[in-house]
Tab-separated table of C-alpha atoms in Angstrom:
chain	number	residue	atom	x	y	z
A	1	MET	CA	103.232	65.175	99.684
A	2	GLY	CA	105.612	63.559	102.164
A	3	HIS	CA	108.704	65.173	100.681
A	4	ILE	CA	107.010	68.591	100.790
A	5	VAL	CA	106.193	68.240	104.463
A	6	GLU	CA	109.781	67.124	105.072
A	7	ARG	CA	111.014	70.313	103.391
A	8	VAL	CA	108.878	72.484	105.642
A	9	HIS	CA	110.084	70.442	108.638
A	10	GLY	CA	113.612	71.257	107.500
A	11	TRP	CA	112.829	74.944	107.888
A	12	LEU	CA	111.616	74.250	111.420
A	13	GLN	CA	114.778	72.301	112.224
A	14	ARG	CA	116.957	75.165	110.984
A	15	LEU	CA	115.137	77.490	113.360
A	16	ARG	CA	115.912	75.141	116.258
A	17	ARG	CA	119.594	75.184	115.279
A	18	ARG	CA	119.848	78.967	115.530
A	19	PRO	CA	122.690	80.013	117.886
A	20	PRO	CA	121.797	80.093	121.602
A	21	VAL	CA	119.967	83.148	122.851
A	22	VAL	CA	122.285	85.771	124.343
A	23	VAL	CA	120.860	87.851	127.169
A	24	HIS	CA	121.323	91.557	126.517
A	25	ALA	CA	120.762	94.577	128.659
A	26	ALA	CA	117.439	96.305	128.133
A	27	PRO	CA	117.567	98.512	125.025
A	28	ALA	CA	117.962	102.227	125.586
A	29	GLU	CA	114.840	102.924	123.539
A	30	GLN	CA	111.900	101.704	125.586
A	31	LEU	CA	108.712	100.742	123.802
A	32	LYS	CA	105.870	103.124	124.550
A	33	LEU	CA	102.185	103.378	123.682
A	34	LEU	CA	101.856	99.570	123.704
A	35	PRO	CA	100.366	97.078	126.173
A	36	PRO	CA	102.655	95.867	128.984
A	37	PRO	CA	104.568	92.615	128.338
A	38	LEU	CA	102.645	89.400	128.763
A	39	GLU	CA	103.746	86.833	131.323
A	40	PRO	CA	105.049	83.952	129.163
A	41	GLN	CA	104.640	81.179	131.767
A	42	PRO	CA	100.988	80.276	131.012
A	43	LEU	CA	101.602	80.040	127.265
A	44	ARG	CA	101.657	76.613	125.679
A	45	CYS	CA	103.883	78.269	123.062
A	46	LEU	CA	106.511	78.875	125.746
A	47	PRO	CA	109.193	76.776	123.887
A	48	LEU	CA	108.932	79.160	120.932
A	49	LEU	CA	109.858	82.114	123.107
A	50	ALA	CA	113.499	81.001	123.116
A	51	ASP	CA	113.475	82.902	119.805
A	52	GLU	CA	114.061	86.500	120.919
A	53	GLY	CA	111.997	87.873	118.069
A	54	LEU	CA	108.951	85.762	118.927
A	55	ALA	CA	109.338	86.563	122.625
A	56	PHE	CA	109.211	90.243	121.748
A	57	LEU	CA	106.168	89.815	119.517
A	58	ALA	CA	104.334	88.162	122.410
A	59	THR	CA	104.556	91.481	124.255
A	60	ILE	CA	102.952	93.618	121.530
A	61	MET	CA	100.556	91.488	119.462
A	62	GLY	CA	97.776	90.930	121.992
A	63	GLY	CA	94.384	92.148	120.766
A	64	HIS	CA	95.616	93.253	117.341
A	65	SER	CA	95.255	91.908	113.810
A	66	VAL	CA	98.660	90.949	112.414
A	67	ALA	CA	100.179	90.157	109.018
A	68	PHE	CA	103.524	88.351	108.709
A	69	SER	CA	105.864	88.472	105.732
A	70	GLY	CA	109.456	87.595	104.947
A	71	TRP	CA	111.832	84.801	103.989
A	72	GLU	CA	111.788	82.844	107.248
A	73	VAL	CA	108.874	80.445	106.753
A	74	SER	CA	109.481	78.538	109.986
A	75	ARG	CA	109.297	81.735	112.041
A	76	ILE	CA	106.091	82.787	110.297
A	77	ILE	CA	104.592	79.390	111.183
A	78	ASN	CA	105.664	79.765	114.805
A	79	ALA	CA	104.480	83.370	115.016
A	80	THR	CA	101.108	82.259	113.639
A	81	LEU	CA	100.858	79.627	116.377
A	82	LEU	CA	101.715	82.231	118.988
A	83	GLY	CA	99.023	84.478	117.543
A	84	LEU	CA	96.468	81.664	117.711
A	85	GLU	CA	97.215	81.064	121.370
A	86	LEU	CA	96.924	84.784	122.074
A	87	GLY	CA	93.536	84.783	120.320
A	88	LEU	CA	94.387	87.539	117.853
A	89	PRO	CA	91.402	88.877	115.889
A	90	GLY	CA	93.174	88.373	112.564
A	91	ILE	CA	96.270	86.499	111.381
A	92	ARG	CA	97.620	86.487	107.837
A	93	ALA	CA	100.929	85.664	106.161
A	94	LEU	CA	102.117	86.954	102.805
A	95	ALA	CA	104.566	85.894	100.110
A	96	SER	CA	104.637	85.985	96.322
A	97	ASP	CA	104.879	82.183	96.453
A	98	ARG	CA	103.344	79.741	98.890
A	99	PRO	CA	105.344	76.634	99.832
A	100	GLU	CA	103.283	73.468	99.742
A	101	GLY	CA	102.608	71.560	102.936
A	102	LEU	CA	102.117	74.692	105.055
A	103	ASP	CA	98.820	73.628	106.610
A	104	GLN	CA	100.248	70.248	107.591
A	105	ALA	CA	103.378	71.839	109.067
A	106	LEU	CA	101.255	74.333	111.022
A	107	LEU	CA	99.058	71.523	112.341
A	108	GLU	CA	101.933	69.250	113.326
A	109	GLN	CA	103.804	72.022	115.101
A	110	GLY	CA	100.556	73.076	116.775
A	111	GLU	CA	99.849	69.526	117.938
A	112	ALA	CA	103.321	69.344	119.459
A	113	LEU	CA	102.552	72.477	121.475
A	114	GLY	CA	99.081	71.383	122.557
A	115	LEU	CA	97.342	73.762	120.152
A	116	GLY	CA	95.859	71.171	117.816
A	117	ALA	CA	92.247	72.231	118.401
A	118	GLU	CA	93.000	75.885	117.747
A	119	VAL	CA	94.932	75.097	114.565
A	120	ARG	CA	92.229	72.801	113.195
A	121	ALA	CA	89.572	75.459	113.800
A	122	PHE	CA	91.781	78.085	112.157
A	123	LEU	CA	92.443	75.901	109.099
A	124	ALA	CA	88.744	75.089	108.770
A	125	ARG	CA	88.182	78.805	108.159
A	126	HIS	CA	91.413	79.825	106.435
A	127	GLY	CA	93.220	76.695	105.209
A	128	THR	CA	95.222	77.002	101.996
A	129	GLY	CA	93.362	73.968	100.646
A	130	ARG	CA	90.372	76.246	100.148
A	131	ASP	CA	92.225	77.969	97.313
A	132	THR	CA	90.982	75.894	94.378
A	133	GLY	CA	90.306	78.593	91.811
A	134	PRO	CA	92.534	79.692	88.914
A	135	ALA	CA	95.389	82.111	89.397
A	136	SER	CA	94.730	85.746	88.596
A	137	GLU	CA	95.880	86.944	85.198
A	138	TYR	CA	97.480	90.000	86.785
A	139	HIS	CA	99.339	88.350	89.657
A	140	LEU	CA	99.361	84.984	91.291
A	141	THR	CA	96.874	85.522	94.056
A	142	ASP	CA	94.562	83.435	96.169
A	143	THR	CA	90.922	83.057	95.230
A	144	ALA	CA	89.784	82.106	98.731
A	145	ASP	CA	90.196	83.357	102.301
A	146	CYS	CA	93.547	81.663	103.028
A	147	TRP	CA	95.766	82.382	106.022
A	148	TRP	CA	98.838	82.388	103.759
A	149	VAL	CA	98.069	84.926	101.037
A	150	ARG	CA	99.867	84.126	97.801
A	151	ALA	CA	100.446	87.554	96.313
A	152	SER	CA	103.072	90.214	95.828
A	153	LEU	CA	103.376	93.358	97.918
A	154	GLU	CA	102.971	95.098	94.565
A	155	HIS	CA	99.393	93.819	94.217
A	156	PRO	CA	97.056	96.855	94.175
A	157	ASP	CA	94.535	95.208	96.506
A	158	ILE	CA	96.977	93.635	98.947
A	159	ARG	CA	95.971	95.700	102.000
A	160	GLN	CA	92.392	94.493	101.662
A	161	ARG	CA	93.537	90.910	101.027
A	162	LEU	CA	95.339	91.049	104.381
A	163	ASP	CA	92.273	92.525	106.125
A	164	ALA	CA	93.989	95.870	106.817
A	165	PRO	CA	96.306	94.609	109.594
A	166	GLU	CA	97.089	96.788	112.600
A	167	ILE	CA	100.605	95.312	112.916
A	168	VAL	CA	102.840	94.139	110.063
A	169	VAL	CA	105.882	91.998	110.901
A	170	ASP	CA	108.601	91.358	108.310
A	171	PHE	CA	110.992	88.532	109.210
A	172	GLY	CA	114.594	88.469	107.998
A	173	THR	CA	114.007	89.920	104.554
A	174	LEU	CA	115.541	93.369	104.312
A	175	PHE	CA	119.195	92.385	103.829
A	176	HIS	CA	118.200	89.840	101.145
A	177	GLU	CA	116.516	92.540	99.051
A	178	ALA	CA	118.288	94.217	96.147
A	179	ASP	CA	116.230	97.318	96.998
A	180	PRO	CA	115.419	97.365	100.748
A	181	ARG	CA	114.015	100.890	100.594
A	182	ARG	CA	111.397	99.776	98.076
A	183	ARG	CA	110.345	96.892	100.315
A	184	ILE	CA	109.927	99.179	103.303
A	185	LEU	CA	107.827	101.565	101.201
A	186	ARG	CA	105.607	98.679	100.059
A	187	LEU	CA	105.183	97.449	103.644
A	188	ALA	CA	104.324	100.993	104.712
A	189	GLU	CA	101.614	101.117	102.038
A	190	LEU	CA	99.747	98.480	104.061
A	191	ARG	CA	99.254	101.356	106.552
A	192	PRO	CA	99.596	99.379	109.784
A	193	ARG	CA	99.675	101.179	113.119
A	194	LEU	CA	102.962	99.429	113.846
A	195	LEU	CA	105.553	98.216	111.350
A	196	VAL	CA	108.009	95.686	112.805
A	197	LEU	CA	111.209	94.723	110.949
A	198	ASP	CA	113.361	91.881	112.251
A	199	THR	CA	116.490	92.136	110.147
A	200	LEU	CA	120.218	91.528	110.219
A	201	ILE	CA	122.279	94.568	111.147
A	202	ILE	CA	125.962	95.304	111.611
A	203	ASP	CA	127.003	96.297	115.135
A	204	GLU	CA	129.685	98.866	114.401
A	205	THR	CA	131.050	98.528	117.954
A	206	ARG	CA	132.302	95.027	117.061
A	207	LEU	CA	134.406	96.351	114.175
A	208	PRO	CA	138.041	97.424	114.533
A	209	GLU	CA	138.638	100.954	115.798
A	210	GLY	CA	138.678	103.434	112.945
A	211	SER	CA	136.474	101.272	110.719
A	212	PRO	CA	134.737	103.220	107.924
A	213	PHE	CA	131.447	101.465	108.734
A	214	THR	CA	129.147	103.484	111.000
A	215	ALA	CA	125.642	103.005	112.380
A	216	ALA	CA	124.357	105.050	109.414
A	217	SER	CA	126.184	102.946	106.793
A	218	ALA	CA	124.490	100.763	104.180
A	219	TRP	CA	126.943	98.759	102.071
A	220	TYR	CA	125.755	96.988	98.933
A	221	VAL	CA	127.716	93.780	98.422
A	222	ALA	CA	128.127	94.285	94.663
A	223	ALA	CA	129.602	97.759	95.187
A	224	MET	CA	131.951	96.997	98.101
A	225	THR	CA	135.700	97.419	97.668
A	226	PRO	CA	138.021	94.481	98.425
A	227	GLU	CA	138.865	96.166	101.746
A	228	GLN	CA	135.188	96.513	102.677
A	229	THR	CA	134.564	92.903	101.652
A	230	ARG	CA	137.416	91.698	103.851
A	231	LEU	CA	136.108	93.779	106.783
A	232	MET	CA	132.621	92.235	106.518
A	233	ALA	CA	134.024	88.724	106.058
A	234	ASP	CA	136.153	89.075	109.206
A	235	TYR	CA	133.150	90.420	111.115
A	236	TRP	CA	130.954	87.438	110.246
A	237	ARG	CA	133.700	84.852	110.696
A	238	ALA	CA	134.096	86.153	114.231
A	239	ILE	CA	130.417	85.931	115.201
A	240	GLN	CA	129.118	83.325	112.702
A	241	PRO	CA	127.454	82.330	110.517
A	242	CYS	CA	129.700	83.629	107.752
A	243	PRO	CA	127.806	83.610	104.427
A	244	ALA	CA	129.339	81.437	101.696
A	245	GLN	CA	129.553	84.421	99.359
A	246	PHE	CA	132.694	85.597	101.173
A	247	ASP	CA	134.414	82.280	100.471
A	248	LEU	CA	133.381	82.145	96.809
A	249	LEU	CA	134.149	85.797	96.077
A	250	PRO	CA	136.650	86.844	98.772
A	251	HIS	CA	137.509	90.093	96.968
A	252	GLY	CA	133.939	90.997	96.050
A	253	GLY	CA	132.520	91.318	92.563
A	254	THR	CA	129.744	92.698	90.399
A	255	ARG	CA	126.083	91.830	90.696
A	256	GLU	CA	126.506	89.399	87.798
A	257	ASP	CA	129.467	87.738	89.541
A	258	PHE	CA	127.381	87.032	92.617
A	259	ARG	CA	124.452	85.722	90.584
A	260	ARG	CA	126.709	83.459	88.492
A	261	ALA	CA	128.153	82.007	91.696
A	262	GLY	CA	124.801	80.261	92.204
A	263	LEU	CA	124.444	81.475	95.782
A	264	ASP	CA	121.101	80.961	97.465
A	265	ALA	CA	119.568	83.828	99.475
A	266	LEU	CA	122.381	86.305	98.938
A	267	TRP	CA	123.136	88.858	101.624
A	268	TRP	CA	122.936	91.939	99.413
A	269	TRP	CA	123.081	94.628	102.105
A	270	PHE	CA	125.054	95.262	105.292
A	271	MET	CA	123.340	98.036	107.230
A	272	GLY	CA	123.691	99.796	110.557
A	273	ARG	CA	120.697	100.552	112.718
A	274	GLU	CA	120.593	104.253	111.809
A	275	ALA	CA	120.392	103.352	108.121
A	276	VAL	CA	117.319	101.206	108.809
A	277	ARG	CA	115.838	103.895	111.023
A	278	GLY	CA	116.269	106.471	108.248
A	279	MET	CA	114.534	104.318	105.627
A	280	LEU	CA	111.606	103.744	107.986
A	281	LEU	CA	111.300	107.464	108.631
A	282	ASP	CA	111.356	108.162	104.893
A	283	ALA	CA	108.429	105.732	104.596
A	284	GLY	CA	106.461	107.587	107.269
A	285	TYR	CA	107.309	105.421	110.304
A	286	ARG	CA	109.146	106.595	113.423
A	287	VAL	CA	111.168	103.976	115.314
A	288	ILE	CA	110.017	103.682	118.925
A	289	SER	CA	111.965	100.571	119.922
A	290	VAL	CA	115.074	98.659	118.833
A	291	THR	CA	115.413	95.227	120.424
A	292	PRO	CA	118.340	92.807	119.926
A	293	SER	CA	117.571	89.519	118.150
A	294	TRP	CA	119.477	86.378	117.109
A	295	GLY	CA	122.141	86.896	119.734
A	296	GLY	CA	122.723	90.487	118.636
A	297	ARG	CA	123.229	89.649	114.966
A	298	SER	CA	119.845	91.146	114.119
A	299	ALA	CA	117.590	93.799	115.558
A	300	ILE	CA	113.826	94.210	115.792
A	301	PHE	CA	112.770	97.702	114.763
A	302	THR	CA	109.304	98.670	115.934
A	303	ALA	CA	108.035	101.801	114.247
A	304	GLU	CA	104.747	103.681	114.520
A	305	ALA	CA	103.034	105.568	111.751
A	306	VAL	CA	103.834	109.266	111.834
A	307	ALA	CA	100.624	111.244	112.069
């Protein structure tokens, strides 16, 4: 068990090593129809708000049931703690697999923030240790009321398993997906009032003048030309971190080439903000706010369901 907890702690440490927060001007698109921002000073979770994405979530989550999904386990843990302090009526997380040691990591991080009592009460009701039944024959899925739901977005009953959340937040997943449009459609099928995507984007204004990449571009790494590959590699070397795939395959390659390279968590897509906005609109969600995240390397898209 110790090595499992250490692995989860590693995720937390990687979050702490994220590049320093860069202060940006207020985004041109102002968030409407949502509660005013909370004052962060009284929060015991104040240290977590150095993460721009979590600081933004603190302004919109109050009073709503929320479901978190995505690759970034440490951020889901921290967002759950923030939700507990805000007293949200419902908190769930979702992934097709559930890393072991999650409850212990949540408790230890909560204790460090002075939220031990809240976490223990939460785990007494929704701890993953309650899931003692057999896996479903159709999909791996929990058999108890766990805070981290072990199921696929493809599961036919997933909206009910997540207690029909009002807000769905997807952390850092879209550019890792071979089919980002499909993921957005599956998230939209949860029918939240607000769909929030925190994902890597390319800021076309940082590219050389005359670059073929625009805000509406979506480049698939396995279909990029050597010139496009070099352009993206130069972009990420300038702002860091530069993914290892550009060192291993500096001229690009096929999908099979990238898979054979043994790369973990490939960056499959390089997208501008208008490309993400268009996919959300196709899924029935209109973007009402775009907020910089991760020092401008990512953006938080907040979209409301189109009536």
